[in-house]
XYZ file of C-alpha atoms in Angstrom:
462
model
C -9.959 -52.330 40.683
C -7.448 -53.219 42.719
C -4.666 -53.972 40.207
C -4.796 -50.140 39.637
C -1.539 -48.300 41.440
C -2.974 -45.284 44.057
C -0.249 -43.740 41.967
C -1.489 -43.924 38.860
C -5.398 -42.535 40.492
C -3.105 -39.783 42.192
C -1.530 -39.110 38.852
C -4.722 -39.435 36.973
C -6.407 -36.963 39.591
C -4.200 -34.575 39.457
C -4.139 -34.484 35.691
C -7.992 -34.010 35.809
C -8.014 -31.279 38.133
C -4.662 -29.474 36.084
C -6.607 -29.918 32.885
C -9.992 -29.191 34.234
C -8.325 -25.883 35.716
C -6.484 -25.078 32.217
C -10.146 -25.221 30.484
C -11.216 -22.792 32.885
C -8.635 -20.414 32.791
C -8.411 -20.543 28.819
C -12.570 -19.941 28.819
C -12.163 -17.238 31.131
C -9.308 -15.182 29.422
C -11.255 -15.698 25.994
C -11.571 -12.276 24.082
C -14.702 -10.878 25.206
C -17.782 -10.920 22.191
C -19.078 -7.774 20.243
C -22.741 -7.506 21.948
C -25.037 -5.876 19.161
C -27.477 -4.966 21.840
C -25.394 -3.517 24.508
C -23.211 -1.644 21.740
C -26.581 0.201 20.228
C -27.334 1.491 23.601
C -23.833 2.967 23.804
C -23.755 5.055 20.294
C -22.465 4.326 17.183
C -21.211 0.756 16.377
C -16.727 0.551 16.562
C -14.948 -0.902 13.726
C -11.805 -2.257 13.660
C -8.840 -1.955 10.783
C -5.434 -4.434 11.212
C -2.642 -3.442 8.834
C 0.689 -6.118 9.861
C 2.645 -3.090 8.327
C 3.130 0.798 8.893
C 0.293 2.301 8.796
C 1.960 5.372 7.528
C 2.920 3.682 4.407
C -0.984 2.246 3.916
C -2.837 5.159 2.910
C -5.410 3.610 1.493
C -6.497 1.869 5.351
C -5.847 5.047 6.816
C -8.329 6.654 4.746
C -10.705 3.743 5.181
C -10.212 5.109 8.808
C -11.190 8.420 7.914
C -14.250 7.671 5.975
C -15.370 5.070 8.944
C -14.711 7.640 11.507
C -16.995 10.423 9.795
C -19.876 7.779 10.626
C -19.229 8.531 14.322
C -18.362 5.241 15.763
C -15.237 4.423 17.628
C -12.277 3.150 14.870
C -9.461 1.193 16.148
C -6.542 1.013 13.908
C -3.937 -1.298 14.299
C -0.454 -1.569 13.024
C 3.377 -0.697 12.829
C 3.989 3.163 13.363
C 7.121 3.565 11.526
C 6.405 7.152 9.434
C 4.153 9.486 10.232
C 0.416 9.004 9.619
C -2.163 11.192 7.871
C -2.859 14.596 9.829
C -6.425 13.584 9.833
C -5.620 10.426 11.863
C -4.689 12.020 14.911
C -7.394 14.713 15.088
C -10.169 12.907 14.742
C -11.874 12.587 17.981
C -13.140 8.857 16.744
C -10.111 7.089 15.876
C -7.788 5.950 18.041
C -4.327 4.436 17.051
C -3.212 0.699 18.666
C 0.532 -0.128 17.645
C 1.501 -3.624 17.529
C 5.100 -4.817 19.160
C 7.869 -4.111 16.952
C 9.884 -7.441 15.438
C 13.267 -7.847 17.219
C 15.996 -6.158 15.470
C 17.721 -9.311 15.377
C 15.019 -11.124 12.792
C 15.139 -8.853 10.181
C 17.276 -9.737 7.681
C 18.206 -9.956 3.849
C 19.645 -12.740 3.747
C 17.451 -16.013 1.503
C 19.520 -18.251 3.800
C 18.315 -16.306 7.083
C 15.085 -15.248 6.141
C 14.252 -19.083 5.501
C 15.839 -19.467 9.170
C 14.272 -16.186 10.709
C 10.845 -15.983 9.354
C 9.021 -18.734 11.048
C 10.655 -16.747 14.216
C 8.923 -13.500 12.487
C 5.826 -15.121 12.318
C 5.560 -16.649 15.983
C 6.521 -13.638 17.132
C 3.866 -11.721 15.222
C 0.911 -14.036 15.876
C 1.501 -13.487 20.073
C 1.657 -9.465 18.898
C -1.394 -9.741 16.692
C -3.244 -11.865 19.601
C -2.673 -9.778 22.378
C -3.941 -6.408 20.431
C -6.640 -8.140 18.563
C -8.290 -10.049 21.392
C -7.373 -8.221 24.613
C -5.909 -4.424 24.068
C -9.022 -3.508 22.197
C -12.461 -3.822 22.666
C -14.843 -5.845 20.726
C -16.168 -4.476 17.538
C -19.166 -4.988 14.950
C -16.127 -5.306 12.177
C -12.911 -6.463 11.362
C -10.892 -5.317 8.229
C -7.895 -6.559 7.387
C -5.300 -5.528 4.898
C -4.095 -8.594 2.256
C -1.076 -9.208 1.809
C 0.396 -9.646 4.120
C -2.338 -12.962 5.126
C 0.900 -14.952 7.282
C -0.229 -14.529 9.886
C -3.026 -11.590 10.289
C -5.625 -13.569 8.154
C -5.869 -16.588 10.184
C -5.581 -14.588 13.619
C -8.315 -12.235 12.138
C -10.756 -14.873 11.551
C -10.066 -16.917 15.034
C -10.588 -13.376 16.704
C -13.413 -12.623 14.328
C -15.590 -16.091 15.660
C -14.872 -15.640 19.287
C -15.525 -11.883 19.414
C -18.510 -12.391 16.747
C -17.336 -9.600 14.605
C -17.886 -9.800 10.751
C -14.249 -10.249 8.909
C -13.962 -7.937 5.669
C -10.462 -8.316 3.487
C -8.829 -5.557 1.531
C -7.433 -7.237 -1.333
C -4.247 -4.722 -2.314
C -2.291 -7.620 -4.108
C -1.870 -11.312 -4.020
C 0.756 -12.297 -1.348
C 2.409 -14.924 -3.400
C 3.240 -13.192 -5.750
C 5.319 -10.703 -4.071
C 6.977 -13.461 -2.177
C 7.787 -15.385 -5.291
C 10.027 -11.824 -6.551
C 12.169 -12.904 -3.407
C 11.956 -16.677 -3.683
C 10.854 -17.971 -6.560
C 7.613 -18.615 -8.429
C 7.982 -22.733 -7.632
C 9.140 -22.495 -4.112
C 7.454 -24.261 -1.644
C 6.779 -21.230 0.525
C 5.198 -19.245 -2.416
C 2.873 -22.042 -2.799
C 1.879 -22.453 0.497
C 1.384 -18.535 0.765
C -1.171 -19.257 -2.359
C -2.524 -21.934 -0.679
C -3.156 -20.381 2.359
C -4.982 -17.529 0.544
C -6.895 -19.548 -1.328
C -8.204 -21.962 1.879
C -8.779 -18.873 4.235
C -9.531 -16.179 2.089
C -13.580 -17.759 1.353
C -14.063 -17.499 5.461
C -14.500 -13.906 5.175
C -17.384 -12.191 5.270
C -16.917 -9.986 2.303
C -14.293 -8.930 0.352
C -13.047 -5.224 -1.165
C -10.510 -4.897 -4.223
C -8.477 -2.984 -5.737
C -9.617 -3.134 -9.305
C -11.957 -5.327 -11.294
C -9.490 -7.494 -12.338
C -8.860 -8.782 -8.562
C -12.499 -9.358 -8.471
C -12.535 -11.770 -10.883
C -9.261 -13.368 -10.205
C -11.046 -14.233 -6.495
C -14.007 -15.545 -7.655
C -12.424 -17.560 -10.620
C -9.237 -18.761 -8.748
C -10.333 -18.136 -5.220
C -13.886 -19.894 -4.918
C -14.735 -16.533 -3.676
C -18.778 -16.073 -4.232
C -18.793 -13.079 -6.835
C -21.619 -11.925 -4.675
C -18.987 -11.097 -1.573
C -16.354 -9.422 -3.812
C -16.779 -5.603 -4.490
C -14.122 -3.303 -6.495
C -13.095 -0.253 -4.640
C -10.980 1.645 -6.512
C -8.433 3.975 -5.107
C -9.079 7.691 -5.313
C -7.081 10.632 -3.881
C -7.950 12.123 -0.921
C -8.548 15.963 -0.493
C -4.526 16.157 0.550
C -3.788 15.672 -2.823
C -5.400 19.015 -5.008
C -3.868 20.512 -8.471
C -2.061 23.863 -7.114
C -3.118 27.419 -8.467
C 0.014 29.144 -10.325
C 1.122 31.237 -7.131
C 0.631 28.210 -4.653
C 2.886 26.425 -7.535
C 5.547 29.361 -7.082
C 5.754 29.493 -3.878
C 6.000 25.973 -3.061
C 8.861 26.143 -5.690
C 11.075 28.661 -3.834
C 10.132 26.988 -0.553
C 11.016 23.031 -1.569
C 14.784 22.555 -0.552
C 14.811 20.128 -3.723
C 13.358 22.787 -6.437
C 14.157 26.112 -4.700
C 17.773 26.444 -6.890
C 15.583 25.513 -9.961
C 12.250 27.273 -9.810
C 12.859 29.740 -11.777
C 14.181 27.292 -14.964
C 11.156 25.399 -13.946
C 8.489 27.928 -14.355
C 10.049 29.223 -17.667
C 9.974 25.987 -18.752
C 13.371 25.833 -19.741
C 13.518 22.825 -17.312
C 11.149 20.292 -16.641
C 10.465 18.806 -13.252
C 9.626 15.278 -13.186
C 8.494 13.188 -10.125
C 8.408 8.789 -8.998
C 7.518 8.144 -5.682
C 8.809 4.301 -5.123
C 9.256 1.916 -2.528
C 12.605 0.602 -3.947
C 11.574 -3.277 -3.979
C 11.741 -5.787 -6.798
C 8.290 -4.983 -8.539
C 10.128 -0.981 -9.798
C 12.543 -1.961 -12.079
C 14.418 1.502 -11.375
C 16.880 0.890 -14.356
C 14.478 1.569 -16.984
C 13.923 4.675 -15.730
C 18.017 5.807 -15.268
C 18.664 3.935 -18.870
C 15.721 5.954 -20.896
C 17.238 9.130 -19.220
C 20.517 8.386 -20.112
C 19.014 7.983 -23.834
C 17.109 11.464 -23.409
C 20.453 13.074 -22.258
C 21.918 11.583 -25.562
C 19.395 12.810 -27.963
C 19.122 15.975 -25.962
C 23.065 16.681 -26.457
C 22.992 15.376 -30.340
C 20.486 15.411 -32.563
C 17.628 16.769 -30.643
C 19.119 20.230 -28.689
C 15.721 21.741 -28.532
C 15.190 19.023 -25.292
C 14.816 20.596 -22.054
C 17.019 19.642 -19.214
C 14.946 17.773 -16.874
C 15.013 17.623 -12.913
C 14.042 13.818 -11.298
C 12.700 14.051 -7.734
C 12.365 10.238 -6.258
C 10.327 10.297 -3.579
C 10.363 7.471 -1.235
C 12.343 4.496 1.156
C 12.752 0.673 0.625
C 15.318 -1.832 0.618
C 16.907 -1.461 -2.709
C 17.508 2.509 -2.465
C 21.283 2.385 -1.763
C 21.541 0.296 -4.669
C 20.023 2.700 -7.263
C 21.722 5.302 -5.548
C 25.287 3.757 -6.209
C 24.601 3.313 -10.025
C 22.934 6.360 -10.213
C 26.225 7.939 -8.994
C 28.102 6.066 -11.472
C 26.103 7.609 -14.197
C 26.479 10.757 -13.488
C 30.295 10.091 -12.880
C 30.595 8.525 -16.893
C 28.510 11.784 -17.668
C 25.823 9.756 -19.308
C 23.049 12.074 -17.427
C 24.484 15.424 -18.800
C 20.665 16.654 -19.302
C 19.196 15.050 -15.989
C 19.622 16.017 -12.463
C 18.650 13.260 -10.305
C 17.635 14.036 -6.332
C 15.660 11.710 -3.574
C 13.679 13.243 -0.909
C 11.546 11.631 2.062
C 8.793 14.645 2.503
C 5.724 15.314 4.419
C 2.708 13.952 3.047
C 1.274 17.607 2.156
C 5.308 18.942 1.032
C 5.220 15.246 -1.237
C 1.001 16.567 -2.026
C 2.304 20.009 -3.131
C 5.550 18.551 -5.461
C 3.056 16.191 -7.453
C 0.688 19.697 -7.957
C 4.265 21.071 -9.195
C 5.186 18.693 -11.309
C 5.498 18.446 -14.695
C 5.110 14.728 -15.421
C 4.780 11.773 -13.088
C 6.581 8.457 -13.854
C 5.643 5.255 -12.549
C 7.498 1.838 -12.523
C 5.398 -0.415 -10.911
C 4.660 -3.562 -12.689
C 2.453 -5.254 -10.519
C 3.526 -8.512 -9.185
C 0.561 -10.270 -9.585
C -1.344 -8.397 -12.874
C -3.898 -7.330 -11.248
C -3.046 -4.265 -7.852
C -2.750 -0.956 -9.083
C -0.228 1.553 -8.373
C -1.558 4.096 -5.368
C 0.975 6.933 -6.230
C -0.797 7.169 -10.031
C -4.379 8.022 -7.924
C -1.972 10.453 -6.083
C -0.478 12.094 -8.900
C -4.240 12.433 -10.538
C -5.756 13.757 -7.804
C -2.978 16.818 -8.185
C -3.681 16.783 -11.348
C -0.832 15.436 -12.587
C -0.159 13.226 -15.743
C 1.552 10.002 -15.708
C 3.323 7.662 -17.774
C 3.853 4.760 -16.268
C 4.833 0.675 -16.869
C 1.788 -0.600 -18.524
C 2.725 -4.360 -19.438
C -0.287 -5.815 -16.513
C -3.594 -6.637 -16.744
C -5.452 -3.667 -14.464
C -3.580 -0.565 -15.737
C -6.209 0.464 -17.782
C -8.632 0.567 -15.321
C -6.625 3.789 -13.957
C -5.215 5.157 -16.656
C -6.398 5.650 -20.343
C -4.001 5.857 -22.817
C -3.365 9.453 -24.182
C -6.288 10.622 -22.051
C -4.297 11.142 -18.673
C -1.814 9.238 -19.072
C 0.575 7.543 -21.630
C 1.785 3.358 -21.204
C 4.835 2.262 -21.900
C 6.787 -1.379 -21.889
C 10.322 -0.895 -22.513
C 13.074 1.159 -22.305
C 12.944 2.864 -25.708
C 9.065 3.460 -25.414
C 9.671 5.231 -21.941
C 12.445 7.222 -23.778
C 10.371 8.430 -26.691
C 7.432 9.105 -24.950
C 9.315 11.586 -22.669
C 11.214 13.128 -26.373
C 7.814 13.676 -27.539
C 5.866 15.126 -24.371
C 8.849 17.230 -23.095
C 10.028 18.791 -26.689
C 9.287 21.968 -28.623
C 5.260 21.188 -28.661
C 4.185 20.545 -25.451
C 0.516 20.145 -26.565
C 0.990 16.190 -25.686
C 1.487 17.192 -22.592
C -1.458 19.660 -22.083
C -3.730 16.821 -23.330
C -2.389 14.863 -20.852
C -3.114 17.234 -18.019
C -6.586 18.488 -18.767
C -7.145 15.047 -18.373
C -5.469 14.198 -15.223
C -7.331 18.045 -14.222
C -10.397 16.091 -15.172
C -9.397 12.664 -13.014
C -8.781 15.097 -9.738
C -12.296 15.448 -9.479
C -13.329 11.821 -8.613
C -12.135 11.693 -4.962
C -11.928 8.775 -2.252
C -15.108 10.218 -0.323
C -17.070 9.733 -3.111
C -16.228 6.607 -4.151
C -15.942 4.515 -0.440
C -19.807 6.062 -0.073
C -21.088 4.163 -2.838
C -19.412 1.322 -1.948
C -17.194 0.372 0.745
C -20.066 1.852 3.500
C -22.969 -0.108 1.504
C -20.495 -3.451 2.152
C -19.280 -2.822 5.792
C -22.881 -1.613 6.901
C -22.824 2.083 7.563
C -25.492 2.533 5.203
């Protein structure tokens, strides 16, 4: 004992006492734990839903928000506000709305070079955000669900929060993560693999799982070691925004609409045809099939096939790759290669974007699913006005939302886009009346229905 320094047992003291203090502190400023008991006595049990995204472009957890909230217990729903959310959202006297911390301007980039520099930045700087909402700015709740992707970070946050504050973890399933990183990377990069790998170690902590189609489902419990047991399909339906539109409330709305009020009446003679895509402008909506099967209609229309109505595009929607589109769409129009097509983007309301699906003619849809197996939200939109689609049908899930010349007609290439809209659009339009007595029929299967005989079974309302 002597050979030992009093320096060294100061040293070693203090050390014990910092450490010993740290411990304390960290114990103390743990999230507090969901308390069955104490929560019964209280009312209604409060729920939690994390998007790492806006919320106003996540319908689907907003209306899980809705649905939880017309239980009665408190709903706290977390995310970006960027756009503005469902009128429903801010009414309610259960819900309340918990926006995380923005990302510096400064990380946000396009750049592959950057973003490989930036987005561990991103993520450090989103896992203090996620931390501070999820374990202190909100109090502790019977459930946790989570919107996947993105999992980097909010899975791994969600299920640390989720075994301190004993609250049972539920994941939305809306697509596979790595796949939509490997359309920016590549499908071999290291970081698309990790982002699998992640997924796949993390995912099987949950408590249960929801989906957006069947073939999700089985992708999770064949790929993901996911118990089939803990997986349920919930499919998207429309909410009660979205309603087919009587002939007046079609008129009306078609003088009022700054986009259609020069062409309503062309439009409700038919001698023009409005058509509607609501995108997000990213890699997975291949926009030039679209522009290139138009600028084939515009031929046919102009040669051999004059009985062709001119047709009027609305594209609804904001993302990344809009200015891009927007250039070569302009230099279409300038060779005079969309003589039969007028082309115009809007950013509406959600019940002005509602009431131009219920006006619509046809819907079009480019999505081509990253991974096989999401489905496209804006197709449930576009039924639930009663609306018929013809969309990109070259994945594994699109017929679980549309069947072919039922509601909705598939196509997988350019000249198969093009023909389909020569035959629906011509002289005998009785394609096209098929096609909406069926997407008439589809409007009646709404969201309420369907998260009642599921989603509320899984996440314990009923």
């Amino acid at each position: 004992m002597s050979d030992i320094s009093p320096v060294f047992v100061l040293v070693a003291l203090v050390l014990l006492i910092f450490s010993t203090a740290l411990l304390i502190l960290i114990v103390y400023f743990l999230p507090s734990s969901y308390n069955e008991k104490d929560e019964s006595s209280a009312g209604p049990s409060r729920y939690q839903i994390l998007v790492l995204g806006d919320i106003g472009r996540s319908p689907r957890m907003q209306y899980h928000a809705i649905s939880m909230g017309k239980y009665g217990g408190p709903v706290d729903l977390i995310g970006y506000l960027d756009s503005d959310l469902h009128p429903d959202i801010f009414t309610h006297p259960s819900i309340a709305v918990h926006p995380i911390p923005k990302t510096p301007a400064f990380l946000k980039t396009d750049s592959h070079l950057l973003f490989l520099l930036f987005g561990p930045l991103k993520v450090i700087h989103q896992i203090c955000a996620l931390w501070l909402v999820l374990g202190y700015r909100t109090k502790p709740a019977k459930g946790l669900l989570v919107q996947n992707p993105p999992s980097i970070p909010p899975l791994l946050l969600a299920i640390l929060t989720s075994y301190l504050r004993s609250t049972r973890l539920t994941i939305d399933w809306h697509n596979l993560g790595s796949t939509i990183l490997a359309l920016r990377l590549s499908p071999t990069h290291p970081l698309v693999r990790l982002s699998h790998l992640h997924d796949r170690l993390l995912g099987p902590l949950a408590h249960s799982h929801l989906t957006v189609s069947a073939a999700m489902s089985r992708t999770l419990s064949s790929s993901f070691n996911i118990p089939a047991a803990r997986i349920h399909t919930l499919h998207d339906r429309p909410s009660k925004t979205f309603r087919p539109l009587t002939r007046d409330q079609r008129s009306t709305f078609l003088a009022r609409c700054p986009e259609t009020s020069a062409y309503a009446t062309g439009i409700e003679k038919k001698r023009l045809r409005l058509l509607i895509s609501s995108t997000s402008w990213t890699p997975d909506e291949d926009f030039s099939l679209l522009l290139d099967a138009l600028v084939g209609y515009s031929t046919l229309a102009t040669s051999s096939h004059p009985h062709l109505p001119e047709l009027l595009l609305i594209i609804t929607g904001k993302g990344p790759q809009k200015d891009h589109y927007l250039s070569l769409i302009a230099s279409l129009e300038d060779a005079d290669k969309l003589e039969m097509v007028t082309l115009k983007t809007a950013w509406l309301s959600m019940k002005d974007y509602a009431s131009l699906l219920g006006a619509a003619d046809l819907g079009i849809s480019l999505h081509k699913s990253s991974s096989g197996i999401d489905l496209p939200m804006k197709v449930v939109d576009m039924f639930g006005a009663g609306l018929p689609v013809v969309g990109w049908s070259a994945f594994e899930a699109w017929p679980e939302l549309v069947k072919e010349g039922v509601n909705g007609r598939g196509f997988g290439s350019v000249e198969e886009l093009r023909d389909i809209l020569v035959e629906l659009l011509g002289e005998d339009s009785e394609g096209l009346e098929r096609l909406r007595r069926g997407a008439l029929k589809e409007s009646e299967r709404g969201w309420e229905g369907e998260w009642d005989s599921v989603a509320a079974k899984v996440l314990g309302f009923v």
